[in-house]
mmCIF file of C-alpha atoms in Angstrom:
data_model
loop_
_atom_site.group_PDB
_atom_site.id
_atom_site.type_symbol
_atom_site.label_atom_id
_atom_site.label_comp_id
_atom_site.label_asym_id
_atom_site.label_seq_id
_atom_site.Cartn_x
_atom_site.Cartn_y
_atom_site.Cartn_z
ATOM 1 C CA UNK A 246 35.624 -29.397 64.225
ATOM 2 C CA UNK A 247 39.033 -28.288 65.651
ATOM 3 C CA UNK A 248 38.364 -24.534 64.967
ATOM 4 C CA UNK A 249 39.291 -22.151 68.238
ATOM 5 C CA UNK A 250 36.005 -20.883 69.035
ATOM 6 C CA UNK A 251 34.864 -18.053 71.013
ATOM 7 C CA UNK A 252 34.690 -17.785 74.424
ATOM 8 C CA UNK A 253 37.070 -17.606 76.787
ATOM 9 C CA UNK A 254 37.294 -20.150 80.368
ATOM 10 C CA UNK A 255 39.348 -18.474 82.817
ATOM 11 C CA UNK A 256 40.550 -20.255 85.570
ATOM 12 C CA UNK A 257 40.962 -18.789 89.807
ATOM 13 C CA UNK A 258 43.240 -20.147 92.557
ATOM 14 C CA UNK A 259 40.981 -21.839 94.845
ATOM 15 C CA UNK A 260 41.558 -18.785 97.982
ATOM 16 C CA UNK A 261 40.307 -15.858 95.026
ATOM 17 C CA UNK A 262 36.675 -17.136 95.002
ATOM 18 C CA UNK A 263 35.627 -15.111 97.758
ATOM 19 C CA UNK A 264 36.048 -12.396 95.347
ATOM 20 C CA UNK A 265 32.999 -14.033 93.297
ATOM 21 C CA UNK A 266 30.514 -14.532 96.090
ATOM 22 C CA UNK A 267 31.902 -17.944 97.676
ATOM 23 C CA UNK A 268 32.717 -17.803 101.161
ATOM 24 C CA UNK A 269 36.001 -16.324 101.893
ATOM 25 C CA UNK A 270 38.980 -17.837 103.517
ATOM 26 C CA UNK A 271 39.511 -17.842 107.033
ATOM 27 C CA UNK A 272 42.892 -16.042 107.528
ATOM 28 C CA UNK A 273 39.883 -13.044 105.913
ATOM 29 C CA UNK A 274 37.531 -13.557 108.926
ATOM 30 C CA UNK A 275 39.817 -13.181 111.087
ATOM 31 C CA UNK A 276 42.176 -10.449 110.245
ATOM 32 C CA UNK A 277 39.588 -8.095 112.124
ATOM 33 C CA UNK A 278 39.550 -9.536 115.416
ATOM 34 C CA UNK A 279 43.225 -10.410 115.105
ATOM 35 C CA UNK A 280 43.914 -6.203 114.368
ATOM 36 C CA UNK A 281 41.640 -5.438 117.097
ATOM 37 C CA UNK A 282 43.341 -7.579 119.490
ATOM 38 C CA UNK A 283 46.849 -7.064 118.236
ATOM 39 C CA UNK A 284 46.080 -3.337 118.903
ATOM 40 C CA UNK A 285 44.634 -3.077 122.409
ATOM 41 C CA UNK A 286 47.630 -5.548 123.497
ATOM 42 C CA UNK A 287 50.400 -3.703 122.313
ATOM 43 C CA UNK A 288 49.057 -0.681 124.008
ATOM 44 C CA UNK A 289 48.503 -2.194 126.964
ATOM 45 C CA UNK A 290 51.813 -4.014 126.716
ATOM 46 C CA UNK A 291 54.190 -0.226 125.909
ATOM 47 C CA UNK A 292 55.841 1.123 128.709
ATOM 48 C CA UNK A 293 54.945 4.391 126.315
ATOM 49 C CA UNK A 294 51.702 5.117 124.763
ATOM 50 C CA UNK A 295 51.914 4.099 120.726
ATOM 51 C CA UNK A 296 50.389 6.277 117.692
ATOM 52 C CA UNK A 297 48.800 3.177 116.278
ATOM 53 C CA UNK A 298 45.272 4.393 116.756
ATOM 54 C CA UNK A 299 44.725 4.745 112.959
ATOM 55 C CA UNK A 300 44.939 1.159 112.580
ATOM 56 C CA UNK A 301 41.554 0.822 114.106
ATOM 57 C CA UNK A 302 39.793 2.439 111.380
ATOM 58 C CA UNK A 303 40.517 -0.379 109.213
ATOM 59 C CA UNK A 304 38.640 -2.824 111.105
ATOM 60 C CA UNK A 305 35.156 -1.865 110.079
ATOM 61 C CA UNK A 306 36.268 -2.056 106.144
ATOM 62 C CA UNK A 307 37.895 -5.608 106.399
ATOM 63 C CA UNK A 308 34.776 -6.566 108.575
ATOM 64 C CA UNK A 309 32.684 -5.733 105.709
ATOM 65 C CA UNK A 310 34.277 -8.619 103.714
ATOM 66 C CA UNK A 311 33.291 -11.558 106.135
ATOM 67 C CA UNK A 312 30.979 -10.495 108.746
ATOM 68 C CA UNK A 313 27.318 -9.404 108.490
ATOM 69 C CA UNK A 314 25.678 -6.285 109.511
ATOM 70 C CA UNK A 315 25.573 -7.003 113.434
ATOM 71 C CA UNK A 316 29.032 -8.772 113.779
ATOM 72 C CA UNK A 317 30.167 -5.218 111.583
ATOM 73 C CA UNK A 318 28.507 -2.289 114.022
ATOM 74 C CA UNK A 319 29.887 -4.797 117.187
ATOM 75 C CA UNK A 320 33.488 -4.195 115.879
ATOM 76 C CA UNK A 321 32.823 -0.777 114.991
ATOM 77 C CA UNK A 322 31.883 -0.138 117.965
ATOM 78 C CA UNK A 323 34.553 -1.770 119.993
ATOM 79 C CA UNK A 324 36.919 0.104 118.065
ATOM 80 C CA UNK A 325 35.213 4.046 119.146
ATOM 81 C CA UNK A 326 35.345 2.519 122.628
ATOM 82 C CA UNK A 327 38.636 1.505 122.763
ATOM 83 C CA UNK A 328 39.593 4.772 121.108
ATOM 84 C CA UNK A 329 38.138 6.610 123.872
ATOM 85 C CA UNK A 330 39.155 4.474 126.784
ATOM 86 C CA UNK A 331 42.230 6.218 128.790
ATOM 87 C CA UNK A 332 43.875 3.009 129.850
ATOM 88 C CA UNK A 333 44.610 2.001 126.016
ATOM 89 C CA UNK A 334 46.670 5.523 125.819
ATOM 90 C CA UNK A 335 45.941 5.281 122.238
ATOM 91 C CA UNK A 336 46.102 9.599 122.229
ATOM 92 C CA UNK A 337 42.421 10.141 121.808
ATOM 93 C CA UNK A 338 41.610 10.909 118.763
ATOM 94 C CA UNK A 339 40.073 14.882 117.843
ATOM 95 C CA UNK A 340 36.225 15.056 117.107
ATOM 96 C CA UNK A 341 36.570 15.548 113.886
ATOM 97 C CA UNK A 342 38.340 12.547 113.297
ATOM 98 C CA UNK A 343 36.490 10.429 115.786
ATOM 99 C CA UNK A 344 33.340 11.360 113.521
ATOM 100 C CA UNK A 345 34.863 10.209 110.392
ATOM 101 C CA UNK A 346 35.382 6.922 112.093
ATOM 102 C CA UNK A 347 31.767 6.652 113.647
ATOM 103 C CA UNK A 348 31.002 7.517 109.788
ATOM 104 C CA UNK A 349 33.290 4.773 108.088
ATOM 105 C CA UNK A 350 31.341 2.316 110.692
ATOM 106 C CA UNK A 351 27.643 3.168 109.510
ATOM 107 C CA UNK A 352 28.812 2.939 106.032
ATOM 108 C CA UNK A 353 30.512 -0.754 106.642
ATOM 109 C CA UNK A 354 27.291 -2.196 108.248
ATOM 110 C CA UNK A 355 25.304 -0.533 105.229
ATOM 111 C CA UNK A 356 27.886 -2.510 102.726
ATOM 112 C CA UNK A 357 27.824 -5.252 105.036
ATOM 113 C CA UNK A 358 24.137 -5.374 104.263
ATOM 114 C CA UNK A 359 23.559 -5.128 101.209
ATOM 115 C CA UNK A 360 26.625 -7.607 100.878
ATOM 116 C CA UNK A 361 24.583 -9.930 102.879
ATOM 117 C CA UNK A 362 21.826 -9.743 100.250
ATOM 118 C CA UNK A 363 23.834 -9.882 97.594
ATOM 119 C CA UNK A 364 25.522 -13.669 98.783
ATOM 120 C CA UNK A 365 22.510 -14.581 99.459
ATOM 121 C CA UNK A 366 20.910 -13.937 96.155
ATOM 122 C CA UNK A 367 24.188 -16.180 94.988
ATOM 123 C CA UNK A 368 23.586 -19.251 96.710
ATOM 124 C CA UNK A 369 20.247 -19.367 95.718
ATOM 125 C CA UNK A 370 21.299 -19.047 91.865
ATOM 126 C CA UNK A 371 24.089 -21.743 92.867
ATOM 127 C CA UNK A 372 21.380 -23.958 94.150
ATOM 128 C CA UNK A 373 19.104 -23.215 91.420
ATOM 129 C CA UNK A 374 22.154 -23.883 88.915
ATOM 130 C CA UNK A 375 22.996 -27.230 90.604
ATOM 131 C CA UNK A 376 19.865 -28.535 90.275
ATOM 132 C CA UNK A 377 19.616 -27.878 86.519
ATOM 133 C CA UNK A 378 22.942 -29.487 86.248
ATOM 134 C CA UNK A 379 21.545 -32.712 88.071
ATOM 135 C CA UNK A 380 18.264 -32.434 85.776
ATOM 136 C CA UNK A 381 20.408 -31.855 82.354
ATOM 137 C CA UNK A 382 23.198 -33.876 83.324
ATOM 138 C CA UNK A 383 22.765 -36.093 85.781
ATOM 139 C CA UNK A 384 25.519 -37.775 87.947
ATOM 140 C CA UNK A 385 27.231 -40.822 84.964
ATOM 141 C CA UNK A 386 26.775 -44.449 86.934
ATOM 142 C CA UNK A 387 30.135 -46.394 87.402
ATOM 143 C CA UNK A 388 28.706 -48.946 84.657
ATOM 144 C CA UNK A 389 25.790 -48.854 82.431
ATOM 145 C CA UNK A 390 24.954 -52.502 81.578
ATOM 146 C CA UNK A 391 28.441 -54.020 81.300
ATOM 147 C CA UNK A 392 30.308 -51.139 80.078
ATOM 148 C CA UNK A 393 32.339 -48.875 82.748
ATOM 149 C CA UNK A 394 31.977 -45.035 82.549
ATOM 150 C CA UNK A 395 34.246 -42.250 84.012
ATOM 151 C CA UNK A 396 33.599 -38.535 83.009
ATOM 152 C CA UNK A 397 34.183 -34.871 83.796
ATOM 153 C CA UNK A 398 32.850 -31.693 83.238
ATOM 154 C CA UNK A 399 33.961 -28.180 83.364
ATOM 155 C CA UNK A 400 32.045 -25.324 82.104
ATOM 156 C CA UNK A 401 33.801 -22.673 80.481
ATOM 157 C CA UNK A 402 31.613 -19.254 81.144
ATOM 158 C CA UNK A 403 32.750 -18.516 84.966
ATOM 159 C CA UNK A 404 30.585 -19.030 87.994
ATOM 160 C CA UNK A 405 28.327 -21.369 85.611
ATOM 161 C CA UNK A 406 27.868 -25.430 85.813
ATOM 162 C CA UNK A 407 26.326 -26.000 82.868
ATOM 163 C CA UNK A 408 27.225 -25.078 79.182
ATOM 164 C CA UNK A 409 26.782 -26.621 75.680
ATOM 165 C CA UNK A 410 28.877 -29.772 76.106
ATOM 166 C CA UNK A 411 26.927 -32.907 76.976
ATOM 167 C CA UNK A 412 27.366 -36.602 77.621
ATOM 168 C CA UNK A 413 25.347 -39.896 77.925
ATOM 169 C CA UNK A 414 25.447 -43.198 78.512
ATOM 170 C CA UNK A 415 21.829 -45.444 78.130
ATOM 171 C CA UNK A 416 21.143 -49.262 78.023
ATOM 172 C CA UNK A 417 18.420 -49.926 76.027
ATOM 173 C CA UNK A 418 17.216 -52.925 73.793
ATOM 174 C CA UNK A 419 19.532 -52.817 71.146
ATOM 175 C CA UNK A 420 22.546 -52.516 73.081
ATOM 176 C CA UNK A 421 24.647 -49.878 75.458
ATOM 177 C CA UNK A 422 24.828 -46.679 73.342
ATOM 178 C CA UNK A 423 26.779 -43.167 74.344
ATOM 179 C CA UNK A 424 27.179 -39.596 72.847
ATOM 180 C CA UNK A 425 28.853 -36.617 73.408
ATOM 181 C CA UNK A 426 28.192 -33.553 71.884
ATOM 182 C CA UNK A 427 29.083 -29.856 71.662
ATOM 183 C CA UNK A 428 25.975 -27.379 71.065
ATOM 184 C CA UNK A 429 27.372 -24.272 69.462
ATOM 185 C CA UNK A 430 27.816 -21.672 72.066
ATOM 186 C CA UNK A 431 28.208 -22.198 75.705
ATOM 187 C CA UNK A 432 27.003 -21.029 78.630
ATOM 188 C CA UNK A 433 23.011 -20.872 80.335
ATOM 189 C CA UNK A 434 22.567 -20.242 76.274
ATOM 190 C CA UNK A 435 23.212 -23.122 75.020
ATOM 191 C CA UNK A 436 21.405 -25.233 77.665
ATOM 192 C CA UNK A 437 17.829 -25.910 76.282
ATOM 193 C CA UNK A 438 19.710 -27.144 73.110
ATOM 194 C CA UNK A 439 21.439 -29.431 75.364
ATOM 195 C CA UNK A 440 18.253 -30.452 76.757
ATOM 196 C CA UNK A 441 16.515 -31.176 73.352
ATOM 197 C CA UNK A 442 19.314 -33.233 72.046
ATOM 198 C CA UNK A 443 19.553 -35.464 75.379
ATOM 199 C CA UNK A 444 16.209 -36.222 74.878
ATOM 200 C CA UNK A 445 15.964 -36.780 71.318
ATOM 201 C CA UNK A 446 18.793 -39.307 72.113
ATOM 202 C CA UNK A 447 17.350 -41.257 75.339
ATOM 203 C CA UNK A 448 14.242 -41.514 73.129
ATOM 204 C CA UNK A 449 15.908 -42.511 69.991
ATOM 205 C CA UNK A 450 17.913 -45.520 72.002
ATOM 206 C CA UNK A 451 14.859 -47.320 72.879
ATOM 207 C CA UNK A 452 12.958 -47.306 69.543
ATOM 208 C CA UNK A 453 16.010 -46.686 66.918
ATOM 209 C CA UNK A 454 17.797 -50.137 65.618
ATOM 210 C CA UNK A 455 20.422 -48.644 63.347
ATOM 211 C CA UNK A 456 23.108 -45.672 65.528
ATOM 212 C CA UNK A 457 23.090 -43.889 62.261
ATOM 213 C CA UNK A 458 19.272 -43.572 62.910
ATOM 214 C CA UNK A 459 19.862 -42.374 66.463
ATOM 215 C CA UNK A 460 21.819 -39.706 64.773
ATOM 216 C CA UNK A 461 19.252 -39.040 62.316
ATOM 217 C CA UNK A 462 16.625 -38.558 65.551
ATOM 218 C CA UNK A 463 18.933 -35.750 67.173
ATOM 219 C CA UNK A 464 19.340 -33.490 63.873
ATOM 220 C CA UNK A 465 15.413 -33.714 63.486
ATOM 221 C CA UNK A 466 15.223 -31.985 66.742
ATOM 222 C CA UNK A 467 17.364 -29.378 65.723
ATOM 223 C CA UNK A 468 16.084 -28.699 62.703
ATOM 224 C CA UNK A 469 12.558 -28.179 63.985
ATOM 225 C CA UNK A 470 13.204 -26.106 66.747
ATOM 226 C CA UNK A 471 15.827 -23.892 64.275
ATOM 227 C CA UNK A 472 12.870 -23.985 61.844
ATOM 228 C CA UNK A 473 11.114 -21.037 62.857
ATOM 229 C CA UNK A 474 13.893 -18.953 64.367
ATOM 230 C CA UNK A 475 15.301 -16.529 62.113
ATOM 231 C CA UNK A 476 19.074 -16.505 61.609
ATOM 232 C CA UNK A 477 18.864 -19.104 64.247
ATOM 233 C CA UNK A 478 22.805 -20.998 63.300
ATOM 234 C CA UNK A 479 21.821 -23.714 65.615
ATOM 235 C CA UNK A 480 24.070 -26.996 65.580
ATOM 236 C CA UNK A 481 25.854 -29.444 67.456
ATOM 237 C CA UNK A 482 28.682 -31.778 66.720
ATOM 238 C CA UNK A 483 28.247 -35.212 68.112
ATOM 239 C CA UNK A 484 29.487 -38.755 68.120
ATOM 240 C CA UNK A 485 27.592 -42.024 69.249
ATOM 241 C CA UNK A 486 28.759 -45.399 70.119
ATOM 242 C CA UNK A 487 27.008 -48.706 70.396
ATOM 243 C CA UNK A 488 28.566 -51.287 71.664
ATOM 244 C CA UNK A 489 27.868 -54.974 70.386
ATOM 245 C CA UNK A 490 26.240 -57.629 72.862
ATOM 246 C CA UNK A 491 29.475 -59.617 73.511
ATOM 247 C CA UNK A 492 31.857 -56.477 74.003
ATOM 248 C CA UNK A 493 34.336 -57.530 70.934
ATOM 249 C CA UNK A 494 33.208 -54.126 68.752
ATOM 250 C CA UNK A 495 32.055 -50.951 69.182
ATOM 251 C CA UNK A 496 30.275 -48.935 66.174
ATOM 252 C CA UNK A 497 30.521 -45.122 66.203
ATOM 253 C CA UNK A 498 29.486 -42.325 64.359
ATOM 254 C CA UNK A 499 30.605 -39.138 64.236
ATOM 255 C CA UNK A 500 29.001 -35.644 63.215
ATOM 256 C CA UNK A 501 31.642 -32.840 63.061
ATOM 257 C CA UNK A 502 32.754 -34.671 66.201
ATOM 258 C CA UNK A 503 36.809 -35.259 67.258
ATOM 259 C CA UNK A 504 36.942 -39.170 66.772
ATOM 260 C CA UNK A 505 36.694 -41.021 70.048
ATOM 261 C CA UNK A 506 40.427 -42.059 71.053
ATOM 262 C CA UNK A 507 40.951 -45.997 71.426
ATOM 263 C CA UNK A 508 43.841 -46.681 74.927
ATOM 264 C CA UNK A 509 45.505 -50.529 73.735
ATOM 265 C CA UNK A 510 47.869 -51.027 75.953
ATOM 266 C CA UNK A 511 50.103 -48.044 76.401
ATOM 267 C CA UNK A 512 49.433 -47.242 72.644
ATOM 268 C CA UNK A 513 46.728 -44.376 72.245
ATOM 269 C CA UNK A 514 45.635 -43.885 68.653
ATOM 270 C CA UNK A 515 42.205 -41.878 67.091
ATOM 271 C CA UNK A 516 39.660 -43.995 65.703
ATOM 272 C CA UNK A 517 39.676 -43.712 62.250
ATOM 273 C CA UNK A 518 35.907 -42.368 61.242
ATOM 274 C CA UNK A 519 33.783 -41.072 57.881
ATOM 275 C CA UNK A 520 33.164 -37.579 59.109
ATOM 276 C CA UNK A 521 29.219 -36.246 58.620
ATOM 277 C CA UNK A 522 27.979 -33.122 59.083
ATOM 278 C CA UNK A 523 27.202 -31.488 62.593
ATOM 279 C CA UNK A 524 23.542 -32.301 63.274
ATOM 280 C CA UNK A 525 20.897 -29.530 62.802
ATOM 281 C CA UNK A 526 22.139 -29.165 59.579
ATOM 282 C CA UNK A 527 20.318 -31.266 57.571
ATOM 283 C CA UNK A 528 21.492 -35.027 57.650
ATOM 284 C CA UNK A 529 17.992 -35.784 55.782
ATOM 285 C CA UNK A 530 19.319 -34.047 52.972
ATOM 286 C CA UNK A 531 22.603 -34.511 52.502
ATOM 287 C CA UNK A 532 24.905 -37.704 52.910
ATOM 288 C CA UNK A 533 23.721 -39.162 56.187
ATOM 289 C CA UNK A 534 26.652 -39.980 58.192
ATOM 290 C CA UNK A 535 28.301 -43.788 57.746
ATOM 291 C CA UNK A 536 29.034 -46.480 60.635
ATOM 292 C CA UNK A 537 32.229 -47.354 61.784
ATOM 293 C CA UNK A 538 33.236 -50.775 63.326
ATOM 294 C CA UNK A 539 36.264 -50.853 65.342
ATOM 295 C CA UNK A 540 37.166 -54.350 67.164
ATOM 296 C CA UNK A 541 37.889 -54.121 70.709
ATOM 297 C CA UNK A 542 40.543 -56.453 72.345
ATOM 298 C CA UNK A 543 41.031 -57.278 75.932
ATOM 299 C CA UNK A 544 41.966 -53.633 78.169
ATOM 300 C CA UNK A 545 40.902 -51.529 75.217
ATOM 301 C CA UNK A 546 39.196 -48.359 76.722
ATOM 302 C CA UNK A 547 37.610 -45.744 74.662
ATOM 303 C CA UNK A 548 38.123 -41.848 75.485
ATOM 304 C CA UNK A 549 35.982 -39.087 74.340
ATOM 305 C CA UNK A 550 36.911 -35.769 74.604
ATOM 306 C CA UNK A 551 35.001 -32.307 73.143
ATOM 307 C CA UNK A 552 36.455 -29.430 71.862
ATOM 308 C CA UNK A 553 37.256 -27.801 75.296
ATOM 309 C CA UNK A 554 40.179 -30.424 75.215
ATOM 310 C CA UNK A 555 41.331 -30.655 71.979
ATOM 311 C CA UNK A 556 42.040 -27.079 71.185
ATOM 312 C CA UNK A 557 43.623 -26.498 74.335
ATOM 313 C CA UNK A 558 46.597 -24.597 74.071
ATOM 314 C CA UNK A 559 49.605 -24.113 75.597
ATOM 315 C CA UNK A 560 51.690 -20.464 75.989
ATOM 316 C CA UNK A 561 53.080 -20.661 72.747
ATOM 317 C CA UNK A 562 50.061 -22.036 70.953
ATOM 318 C CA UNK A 563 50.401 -25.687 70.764
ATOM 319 C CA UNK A 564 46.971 -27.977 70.835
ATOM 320 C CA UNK A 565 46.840 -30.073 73.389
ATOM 321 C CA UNK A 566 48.336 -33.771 72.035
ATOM 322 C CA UNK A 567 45.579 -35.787 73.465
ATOM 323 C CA UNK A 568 46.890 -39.574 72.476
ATOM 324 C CA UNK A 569 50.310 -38.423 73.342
ATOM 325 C CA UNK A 570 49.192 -37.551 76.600
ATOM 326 C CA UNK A 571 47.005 -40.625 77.188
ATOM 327 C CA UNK A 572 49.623 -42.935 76.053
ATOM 328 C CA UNK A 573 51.624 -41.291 78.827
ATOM 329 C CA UNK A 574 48.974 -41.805 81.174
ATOM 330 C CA UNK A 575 47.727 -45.505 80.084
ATOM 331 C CA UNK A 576 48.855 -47.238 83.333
ATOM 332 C CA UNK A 577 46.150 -45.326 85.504
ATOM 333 C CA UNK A 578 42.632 -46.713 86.498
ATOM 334 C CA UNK A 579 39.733 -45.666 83.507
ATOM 335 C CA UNK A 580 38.130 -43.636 86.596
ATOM 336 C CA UNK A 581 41.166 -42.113 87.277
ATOM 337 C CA UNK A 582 41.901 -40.506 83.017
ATOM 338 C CA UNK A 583 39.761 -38.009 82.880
ATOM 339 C CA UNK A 584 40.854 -36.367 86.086
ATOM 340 C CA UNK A 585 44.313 -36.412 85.768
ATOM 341 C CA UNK A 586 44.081 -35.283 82.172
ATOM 342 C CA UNK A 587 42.021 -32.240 83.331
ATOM 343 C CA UNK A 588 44.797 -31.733 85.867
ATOM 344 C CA UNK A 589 47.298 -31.314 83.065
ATOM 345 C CA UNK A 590 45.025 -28.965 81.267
ATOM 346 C CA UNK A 591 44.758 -26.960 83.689
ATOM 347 C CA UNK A 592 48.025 -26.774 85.007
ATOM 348 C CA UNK A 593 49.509 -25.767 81.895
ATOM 349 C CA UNK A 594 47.297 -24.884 78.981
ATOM 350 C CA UNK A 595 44.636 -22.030 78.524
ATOM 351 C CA UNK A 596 41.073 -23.764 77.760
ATOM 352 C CA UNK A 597 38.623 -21.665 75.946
ATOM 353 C CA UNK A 598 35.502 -23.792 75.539
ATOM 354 C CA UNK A 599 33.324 -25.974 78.031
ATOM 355 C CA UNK A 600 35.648 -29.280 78.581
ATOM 356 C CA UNK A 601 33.821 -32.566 78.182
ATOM 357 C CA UNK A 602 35.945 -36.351 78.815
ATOM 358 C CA UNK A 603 34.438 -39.620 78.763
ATOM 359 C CA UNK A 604 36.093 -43.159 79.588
ATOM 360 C CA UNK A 605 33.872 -45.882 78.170
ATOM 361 C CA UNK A 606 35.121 -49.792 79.417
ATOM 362 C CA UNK A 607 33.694 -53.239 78.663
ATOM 363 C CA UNK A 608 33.840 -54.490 82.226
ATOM 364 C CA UNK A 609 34.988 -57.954 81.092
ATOM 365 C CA UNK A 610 37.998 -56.252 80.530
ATOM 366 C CA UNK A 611 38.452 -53.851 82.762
ATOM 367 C CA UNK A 612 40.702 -55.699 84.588
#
């Protein structure tokens, strides 16, 4: 499924997320104290008094962005005092204009409040968010019986760490097995889907012998909990792996799914797969999806990548070229892909769905 969907994932320098709630940077937290100082010492500094008195009255404001309530009314009182003290020569300001600033002050601790509040009420939905990330997807192990794993993920909807893109890796007694998936959707909405299908699949690996059964398991789940939901449209794409007991192969199957992309060498190449159906849409009834063997040589690595990365586009409209780009990148460590291909992304193309990589390795060669 290589459609553009909806949703958009816009992306912030790194010193704009203080506009969002995160703590803001420090040349912020101090432009108040520096104005204050810079003031009082170039008036005390002049030979000739200086009309820079206005510039006082922007302290409380700016205060408001980094300081709390008490740390606000200190500096807004500092700056009525200094306005009033003769030896700053700062031409005393007139009573009505000397209320207006006692009146910007008041207001900038009341902001300054209800600011507080307000960052507060943040970090606890941060915290709260975190830990559902850690309960839905928890942090991937460097190896998972003797297969290596590296992955990444990056939410679309802003100021969220979860979405509808999911991963997983489980040992269990028919062999290592992974999936990745996409729910339809994204965002905090798509989440208990997420969670149904991760457990329909760490159940499925311990009692399911055949991958395509696995698969089978997972669109169940769907299709009960669609069953009684009216104009519900709830599906996932997916593809599972399973690798064999000596490492040499690797089955996968793949349900609406981009193919997992096989690294040999410097040579990058898609996985040639029988495409099924997306799950929750009735594999019981129609053709249930078909097993694919691909032999796996010494290096090979296996990259899977959602949507997120695949439709990525560039400014004028290009996909992403995923094996081009992996090719290109063969030479790094398997921990190191999915980082530096997120780094391209990015850098220099517009991504407009959650953005899911995995980097599966048989450790004997891993090299």
């Amino acid at each position: 499924m290589r459609s553009v969907r909806e949703g958009t994932s816009p992306r912030y320098p790194e010193d704009r997320g203080w506009l969002r709630g995160a703590p803001p940077p420090g040349w912020v937290r101090v432009l108040p104290v520096l104005l204050l100082g810079g003031v009082t010492a170039a008036t005390l500094i002049s030979p000739s008094p200086l009309d820079i008195g206005f510039l006082l009255g922007a302290i409380p404001p700016l205060a408001v962005l980094s300081y709390g309530p008490l740390a606000t009314g200190l500096l807004g009182c500092a700056v009525v005092a200094l306005l009033n003290i003769p030896a700053t020569r700062l031409d005393r300001p007139g009573q009505t204009d000397l209320l207006t600033i006692v009146f910007v002050s008041l207001l900038s601790v009341f902001v300054s409040y209800v600011r507080s509040r307000r960052d507060a009420q943040l970090v606890m939905e941060r915290t709260i968010g975190e830990a559902v990330q850690r309960a839905v997807l928890p942090p991937l192990p460097d190896r998972v019986g003797s297969v290596g794993c590296a992955g990444l993920y990056r939410a679309a909807q802003d100021g969220t760490l979860v979405g509808g893109d999911f991963f997983e890796v489980r040992e269990g007694p028919y062999g290592v097995r992974a999936v990745m998936g996409d729910v339809r959707g994204h965002g905090l909405a798509a989440v208990a889907t997420v969670v149904s299908l991760l457990g329909a699949f760490r159940e499925a690996v311990l009692d399911q012998p055949e991958l395509e059964s696995v698969a089978a398991r997972m669109d169940r789940r769907l299709t009960v909990e669609s069953a009684d939901v009216r104009h519900a449209e709830l599906f996932a794409t997916a593809v599972l792996l399973e690798f064999s007991a000596d490492l040499r192969a690797v089955r996968v199957v793949a349900c609406g799914h981009p193919p997992p992309v096989l690294l040999r060498g410097v040579r990058a190449r898609e996985v040639c797969v029988v495409p099924a159906v997306p799950l929750g849409l009735g594999l019981v009834d129609a053709e249930p999806p078909k097993e694919v063997t691909v032999v796996l040589g010494e290096g090979d690595r296996l990259f899977l990548a959602s949507d997120g990365v695949w439709e990525a586009r560039d400014p004028s409209g290009a996909f992403y070229p995923l094996p081009e780009r992996l090719s290109a990148l063969a030479g790094a460590r398997p921990a190191e892909l999915p980082e530096l291909v997120w780094a391209e992304l990015s850098r220099r193309y517009e991504v407009r769905d959650d953005a899911s990589m995995l980097v599966l390795t048989p450790l004997s060669s891993a090299g």
